[in-house]
Coordinates of C-alpha atoms in Angstrom, one line a residue:
M1 CA -0.4 0.1 0.1
N2 CA 1.1 3.6 -1.4
P3 CA 1.6 4.8 2.6
A4 CA 0.4 8.2 1.5
T5 CA -2.7 6.9 0.5
P6 CA -5.3 7.8 3.8
T7 CA -6.3 5.1 6.2
A8 CA -9.5 5.2 7.6
A9 CA -8.6 6.2 10.5
S10 CA -6.6 9.2 8.8
R11 CA -10.1 10.0 7.5
A12 CA -11.4 9.8 10.6
F13 CA -8.8 11.9 11.8
P14 CA -5.0 12.6 10.3
W15 CA -3.4 13.2 13.8
P16 CA -0.4 14.4 12.4
L17 CA -2.2 17.7 11.4
L18 CA -1.8 18.9 15.1
A19 CA 1.5 18.2 15.0
L20 CA 2.1 20.5 11.3
A21 CA -0.7 23.5 13.0
L22 CA 1.3 23.4 16.0
A23 CA 4.6 23.8 14.5
A24 CA 2.6 26.4 11.8
F25 CA 1.1 28.1 15.3
A26 CA 5.3 28.6 16.1
I27 CA 6.1 29.8 13.1
G28 CA 3.1 32.6 12.5
T29 CA 3.9 33.6 15.8
T30 CA 7.7 34.5 14.4
E31 CA 6.5 36.2 11.7
F32 CA 3.7 38.2 12.8
V33 CA 4.8 39.3 16.9
I34 CA 7.2 41.7 15.0
V35 CA 3.9 43.6 14.4
G36 CA 3.3 44.2 17.7
L37 CA 6.8 44.8 19.1
L38 CA 7.6 47.0 16.0
P39 CA 7.7 50.4 17.9
A40 CA 9.9 48.9 21.6
V41 CA 12.1 47.4 19.1
A42 CA 12.5 50.2 16.9
A43 CA 13.2 52.0 20.5
D44 CA 15.9 49.9 21.8
T45 CA 18.2 49.1 18.5
G46 CA 17.9 53.0 18.0
V47 CA 16.5 53.1 14.1
S48 CA 13.8 54.9 13.2
L49 CA 10.2 53.1 12.7
P50 CA 10.2 52.4 8.2
S51 CA 13.4 51.0 9.2
A52 CA 12.3 48.8 11.8
G53 CA 9.9 47.7 9.5
L54 CA 12.0 46.1 7.2
L55 CA 12.6 43.6 10.1
V56 CA 8.8 42.3 8.5
T57 CA 10.4 42.7 4.8
G58 CA 13.8 40.6 5.7
Y59 CA 11.4 38.0 6.9
A60 CA 9.1 38.1 3.9
L61 CA 12.3 38.0 1.6
G62 CA 14.1 34.9 3.6
V63 CA 10.6 33.3 3.1
A64 CA 10.5 34.1 -0.6
F65 CA 14.4 33.0 -1.7
G66 CA 15.3 30.1 0.7
A67 CA 12.8 28.4 -0.1
P68 CA 12.8 26.2 -3.1
P69 CA 16.6 26.0 -2.2
L70 CA 16.2 23.7 0.8
A71 CA 13.1 22.7 -0.4
A72 CA 15.8 21.0 -2.5
L73 CA 17.8 20.2 -0.2
T74 CA 15.1 18.4 2.0
A75 CA 13.7 16.9 -1.6
R76 CA 15.3 13.5 -0.8
A77 CA 14.7 13.3 3.1
T78 CA 11.6 11.4 4.7
P79 CA 8.8 14.3 5.3
H80 CA 8.9 12.9 9.2
R81 CA 12.9 13.7 8.6
A82 CA 12.8 16.5 6.5
L83 CA 9.8 18.8 8.7
S84 CA 12.5 18.0 11.5
L85 CA 15.3 19.6 10.1
L86 CA 13.5 22.4 8.9
M87 CA 12.2 23.0 12.6
L88 CA 15.6 22.8 13.9
L89 CA 16.5 26.0 11.8
F90 CA 13.8 27.5 12.8
I91 CA 14.5 27.2 17.1
V92 CA 18.2 28.1 16.1
G93 CA 16.9 31.8 14.5
N94 CA 15.1 32.5 17.0
L95 CA 17.6 31.6 19.5
M96 CA 19.8 34.7 17.0
C97 CA 16.6 36.8 17.6
A98 CA 16.3 36.9 21.9
L99 CA 20.7 37.2 21.8
A100 CA 20.7 39.9 19.3
P101 CA 22.7 43.2 20.8
G102 CA 21.7 45.3 17.9
Y103 CA 19.4 45.8 14.4
G104 CA 22.1 44.0 11.9
W105 CA 22.2 41.4 14.5
L106 CA 18.5 41.5 15.0
M107 CA 17.9 41.7 11.1
A108 CA 20.3 38.2 10.7
G109 CA 18.1 36.1 13.0
R110 CA 15.0 37.1 11.1
I111 CA 16.4 35.7 8.1
V112 CA 17.5 32.2 9.5
A113 CA 13.7 31.5 11.0
S114 CA 12.3 32.7 8.2
L115 CA 14.0 30.0 5.3
T116 CA 12.3 27.2 7.8
H117 CA 9.0 28.8 6.6
G118 CA 8.5 28.8 3.1
A119 CA 9.9 25.1 3.0
F120 CA 8.3 24.1 6.3
F121 CA 4.5 25.0 5.0
G122 CA 5.2 24.1 1.3
L123 CA 5.9 20.2 2.5
G124 CA 3.6 20.7 5.4
A125 CA 0.7 21.6 2.8
T126 CA 1.8 18.6 0.9
V127 CA 1.7 15.8 3.4
A128 CA -1.8 17.6 5.0
A129 CA -3.1 16.9 1.4
A130 CA -1.9 13.5 1.1
L131 CA -3.4 12.3 4.3
V132 CA -6.7 12.5 3.4
P133 CA -9.0 12.2 0.3
P134 CA -9.4 14.8 -2.7
Q135 CA -12.0 16.0 -1.6
R136 CA -11.5 17.2 1.6
R137 CA -8.0 18.7 0.5
S138 CA -8.8 22.1 1.2
A139 CA -10.2 21.5 4.4
A140 CA -7.5 19.7 5.4
I141 CA -5.0 22.7 4.5
A142 CA -6.8 24.5 6.6
L143 CA -6.9 22.7 9.5
M144 CA -3.0 23.1 8.8
F145 CA -2.9 26.4 8.3
S146 CA -5.2 27.0 11.7
G147 CA -1.9 27.3 14.0
L148 CA -0.8 29.7 11.5
T149 CA -4.2 32.0 12.0
L150 CA -4.2 30.7 16.0
A151 CA -0.9 32.4 16.4
N152 CA -2.5 35.7 15.9
V153 CA -5.4 34.6 17.6
L154 CA -3.0 33.1 21.0
G155 CA 0.9 33.9 20.0
V156 CA 0.9 37.4 18.7
P157 CA -1.7 39.4 21.0
A158 CA 0.9 37.0 24.0
G159 CA 4.1 37.7 22.7
A160 CA 3.2 41.4 22.2
W161 CA 1.6 41.6 25.8
I162 CA 5.8 39.7 27.2
G163 CA 7.0 42.1 25.0
Q164 CA 6.1 45.4 26.9
H165 CA 6.3 44.0 30.0
V166 CA 9.5 41.5 30.2
G167 CA 11.3 43.1 26.8
W168 CA 11.2 42.2 23.0
R169 CA 14.2 39.5 23.6
A170 CA 12.0 37.4 26.0
T171 CA 8.9 37.0 23.3
F172 CA 12.2 35.7 20.8
W173 CA 13.0 33.0 24.0
C174 CA 9.0 31.7 24.5
V175 CA 9.0 31.8 20.5
S176 CA 11.4 29.2 20.6
A177 CA 10.3 27.1 23.6
L178 CA 7.3 27.0 20.8
G179 CA 9.8 25.6 18.4
A180 CA 11.0 23.1 20.8
V181 CA 7.3 21.4 21.9
A182 CA 7.1 21.3 17.8
L183 CA 10.2 19.2 16.9
V184 CA 8.7 16.7 19.6
A185 CA 5.2 16.3 18.6
L186 CA 6.5 16.2 14.7
Q187 CA 9.1 13.2 16.0
L188 CA 5.7 11.6 17.8
L189 CA 3.3 11.5 14.9
V190 CA 3.9 12.6 11.6
P191 CA 4.9 8.9 9.8
R192 CA 8.2 8.0 9.7
A193 CA 7.1 6.3 6.4
L194 CA 5.1 8.6 4.8
D195 CA 6.2 8.7 1.2
L196 CA 4.7 11.7 -1.1
H197 CA 6.8 9.9 -4.4
A198 CA 6.1 6.9 -4.3
G199 CA 5.9 5.7 -7.9
G200 CA 8.5 8.6 -8.7
A201 CA 5.6 10.8 -10.6
A202 CA 6.0 13.0 -8.1
R203 CA 9.2 13.6 -8.9
S204 CA 8.8 14.1 -12.3
A205 CA 7.9 17.6 -13.3
G206 CA 10.8 18.9 -11.0
W207 CA 11.4 22.9 -12.4
R208 CA 9.8 22.5 -15.5
I209 CA 6.4 23.5 -13.8
L210 CA 7.7 26.9 -14.0
R211 CA 6.7 26.7 -17.9
R212 CA 3.3 26.7 -17.2
P213 CA 1.5 30.2 -17.5
R214 CA -1.6 29.1 -15.5
L215 CA 0.9 27.6 -12.7
L216 CA 2.2 30.8 -12.8
G217 CA -0.8 33.2 -13.2
A218 CA -1.8 31.0 -10.0
L219 CA 1.3 32.6 -7.7
G220 CA 1.3 35.1 -9.4
L221 CA -2.8 35.5 -7.8
T222 CA -1.4 34.6 -4.4
A223 CA 1.6 37.1 -4.1
L224 CA -1.4 40.2 -5.1
G225 CA -3.6 38.0 -3.2
F226 CA -3.1 38.0 0.5
G227 CA 0.3 40.0 0.3
G228 CA -0.9 43.4 0.6
I229 CA -2.6 43.7 3.9
F230 CA 1.6 43.7 4.8
T231 CA 1.4 47.1 3.4
T232 CA -0.6 48.3 6.9
L233 CA -0.8 45.3 9.6
T234 CA 3.8 46.0 9.5
F235 CA 2.4 49.1 11.1
L236 CA -1.1 48.5 12.5
S237 CA 0.3 49.3 16.0
P238 CA 1.7 53.1 15.4
L239 CA -1.4 53.4 13.2
L240 CA -3.9 52.6 16.5
Q241 CA -1.9 55.1 18.6
S242 CA -0.8 57.5 17.1
E243 CA -4.3 58.3 14.4
A244 CA -7.2 56.4 16.1
G245 CA -6.1 56.8 20.0
F246 CA -5.2 53.3 21.4
S247 CA -3.3 52.4 24.0
A248 CA -0.6 49.9 23.8
G249 CA -2.8 48.1 25.3
Q250 CA -6.1 48.8 23.5
V251 CA -3.4 47.4 20.0
S252 CA -3.0 44.1 22.2
A253 CA -6.5 43.9 22.1
V254 CA -7.5 44.9 18.3
L255 CA -4.2 42.0 17.6
L256 CA -6.6 39.6 19.0
L257 CA -9.4 40.1 17.0
F258 CA -7.9 40.2 14.5
G259 CA -6.1 36.5 14.1
L260 CA -9.9 35.6 15.6
G261 CA -11.4 36.6 11.8
L262 CA -8.0 35.0 10.9
T263 CA -9.4 31.7 12.5
V264 CA -12.4 31.6 11.2
G265 CA -11.7 33.7 7.8
N266 CA -9.4 30.7 7.3
M267 CA -11.9 27.6 7.9
L268 CA -14.9 29.5 5.8
G269 CA -12.3 29.7 2.9
G270 CA -11.1 26.6 3.1
W271 CA -15.1 25.3 3.0
A272 CA -15.9 27.9 0.2
A273 CA -12.6 27.0 -2.3
D274 CA -13.6 22.9 -1.8
R275 CA -17.6 24.4 -3.2
W276 CA -16.7 27.2 -6.0
P277 CA -13.3 28.0 -6.3
G278 CA -13.6 30.3 -9.0
R279 CA -16.4 32.8 -8.0
S280 CA -15.4 32.6 -3.9
M281 CA -11.4 34.1 -4.3
V282 CA -13.6 36.4 -6.7
V283 CA -15.4 37.5 -3.9
I284 CA -13.4 37.6 -1.0
L285 CA -11.1 39.3 -3.5
A286 CA -13.6 42.0 -4.3
A287 CA -14.7 42.2 -0.7
L288 CA -10.6 42.6 0.9
A289 CA -10.5 45.5 -1.1
V290 CA -14.1 47.4 0.3
L291 CA -12.7 46.3 4.0
E292 CA -9.5 48.0 3.8
A293 CA -10.1 51.2 1.7
A294 CA -13.1 51.3 4.6
L295 CA -10.7 50.7 7.1
S296 CA -8.9 54.9 6.6
L297 CA -11.9 56.4 6.8
L298 CA -13.1 53.8 10.1
L299 CA -10.1 55.6 12.2
A300 CA -12.2 58.5 14.1
W301 CA -14.6 55.7 15.5
P302 CA -13.1 53.2 17.3
P303 CA -15.6 50.9 18.0
L304 CA -16.2 50.3 14.2
L305 CA -13.0 50.5 13.7
T306 CA -12.5 47.3 15.7
A307 CA -15.0 45.6 14.4
G308 CA -13.6 46.6 10.8
I309 CA -10.1 45.0 11.4
F310 CA -11.7 42.1 12.7
L311 CA -14.3 41.3 9.5
W312 CA -10.8 43.1 7.8
G313 CA -8.1 39.6 9.6
L314 CA -11.8 37.1 8.2
V315 CA -11.9 38.1 4.4
A316 CA -8.1 38.4 4.6
F317 CA -7.5 35.0 5.5
A318 CA -10.5 33.5 3.7
T319 CA -7.9 33.7 0.3
A320 CA -5.2 31.1 1.9
P321 CA -6.6 27.6 1.6
G322 CA -8.2 28.9 -2.1
L323 CA -5.2 30.4 -3.6
Q324 CA -3.0 27.2 -2.2
S325 CA -5.7 24.2 -3.5
R326 CA -5.8 26.4 -6.6
V327 CA -1.2 25.9 -7.2
L328 CA -1.6 21.9 -5.9
E329 CA -4.0 22.1 -8.9
E330 CA -1.9 23.4 -11.6
A331 CA 1.4 21.9 -9.9
A332 CA -0.2 18.4 -9.7
D333 CA 2.7 16.8 -10.6
A334 CA 5.3 18.1 -8.2
Q335 CA 2.9 18.9 -5.6
A336 CA 5.8 19.9 -2.8
L337 CA 7.8 22.3 -5.2
G338 CA 4.1 24.3 -6.3
S339 CA 3.5 24.5 -2.9
T340 CA 7.0 25.9 -2.0
L341 CA 6.8 28.6 -4.7
N342 CA 3.1 29.3 -3.0
I343 CA 4.2 29.7 -0.2
A344 CA 7.3 32.2 -1.5
A345 CA 5.2 33.4 -3.6
F346 CA 2.7 34.5 -0.1
N347 CA 5.9 36.0 1.5
L348 CA 7.4 38.0 -1.8
G349 CA 4.4 39.6 -2.1
N350 CA 4.5 40.1 2.0
A351 CA 7.4 41.6 1.4
G352 CA 7.0 43.4 -1.8
A353 CA 4.0 45.4 0.8
A354 CA 6.2 45.9 3.4
W355 CA 8.3 47.6 1.6
A356 CA 5.9 50.2 -0.5
G357 CA 4.8 50.3 3.0
S358 CA 7.8 52.0 4.3
W359 CA 9.4 53.7 1.0
A360 CA 6.0 55.8 1.6
L361 CA 5.8 56.7 5.0
E362 CA 9.6 57.4 3.9
A363 CA 8.3 59.5 1.3
G364 CA 5.8 61.6 3.4
L365 CA 2.2 60.0 3.5
P366 CA 0.5 59.7 6.7
L367 CA 0.0 56.5 8.9
S368 CA -3.7 57.4 8.0
G369 CA -3.0 56.4 3.7
L370 CA -1.6 52.9 4.5
P371 CA -5.6 50.7 4.0
W372 CA -6.0 52.5 0.7
L373 CA -2.3 50.9 -0.9
S374 CA -3.8 47.7 0.3
A375 CA -6.7 48.5 -1.7
V376 CA -4.9 48.5 -4.5
W377 CA -3.2 45.7 -4.0
A378 CA -6.6 43.3 -3.3
L379 CA -7.6 45.5 -6.9
M380 CA -4.7 44.1 -8.7
A381 CA -5.4 41.2 -7.7
L382 CA -9.2 41.1 -8.1
G383 CA -8.1 42.0 -11.7
L384 CA -5.7 39.2 -12.6
A385 CA -8.2 37.0 -11.2
L386 CA -11.2 37.8 -13.1
A387 CA -8.7 37.5 -16.1
L388 CA -7.3 33.8 -15.1
A389 CA -11.4 32.9 -15.0
S390 CA -11.8 34.6 -18.7
R391 CA -8.9 32.5 -20.2
A392 CA -10.0 29.6 -18.7
R393 CA -13.8 30.0 -20.1
R394 CA -12.4 30.4 -23.3
S395 CA -9.8 27.5 -23.1
A396 CA -12.8 25.0 -21.8
A397 CA -14.7 26.6 -24.7
E398 CA -12.3 25.6 -27.3
P399 CA -12.4 22.6 -29.3
A400 CA -9.8 20.0 -28.6

């Protein structure tokens, strides 16, 4: 029997998904926790707020450019061994952050930790999809990514609170401990015999999948569809404090609500993507553009702004399962590589959007203008989604 074929037990509940979700929780915490720590990090390291914002860009670029090489290096290892090695690298990077004497060392630690991100989520999504029947693939991916969204519900607000009361380095010590717990869970729960390449089909295409226009379109949609939120999210803490009058403690509460929105949106997005793959993406992206434009208008009304941020998180992460499933479909004969490239595309978009926010602030744009820039990214993604849908309809109408 192919070890990657779901058994009856795994169809009931694939326990390895728990280990993947726990690791995703640790990785998601270290990715997003810097948002709540940005003012403290800038003050402690003696850099400007836009320069501190580049810690988000540096992490995302590390994911985008580190994911394919690390995926290639771990391709010959079993999923159990590859995932464990990646988590060890994650722990090392966060220890570097915790011990960082200054901005440069902190940036280096962020980049080392980020190298794990793309390869881990790429391989993890492939493992998650292999553990369930095809019709439950998006839901399984969403379950793994629930660790990422829960990181925003629990990990990021808790990390921000620790940073405010103990110091931002203590936050990275805690994240390192989370990584160690996730490593133990991976060792215990991920099957050592799991083979994603039985029969050799999954390795047959390799890097040739990048010649496929539909796959490139799907990767572009990933970069635009989710990445744009980082123009605003990177600077959400100073935006809320200086423009809406929130205290540091209230910012932590808002980050908690944002994370709750991400969690709900992740599950709803997985459900919708399994039922209406194309239409749901168009609707979600249109709603995302409207919500992001509305955030700037709601800054004068804190209660409405708080509700808007919850909805923003919900709609933003509702895109993730559908985007991941779309790439897996277009790279069916090289799913591990395709999934890794998709995570790289996510973070290339994140890096570009965070850099755009830093550049706009340096150029004189007020913090209140950042949500409008995020809305522009969502509109570009919507245009691409409509173009891809139109091309797919034309291809289906052509005679074989």
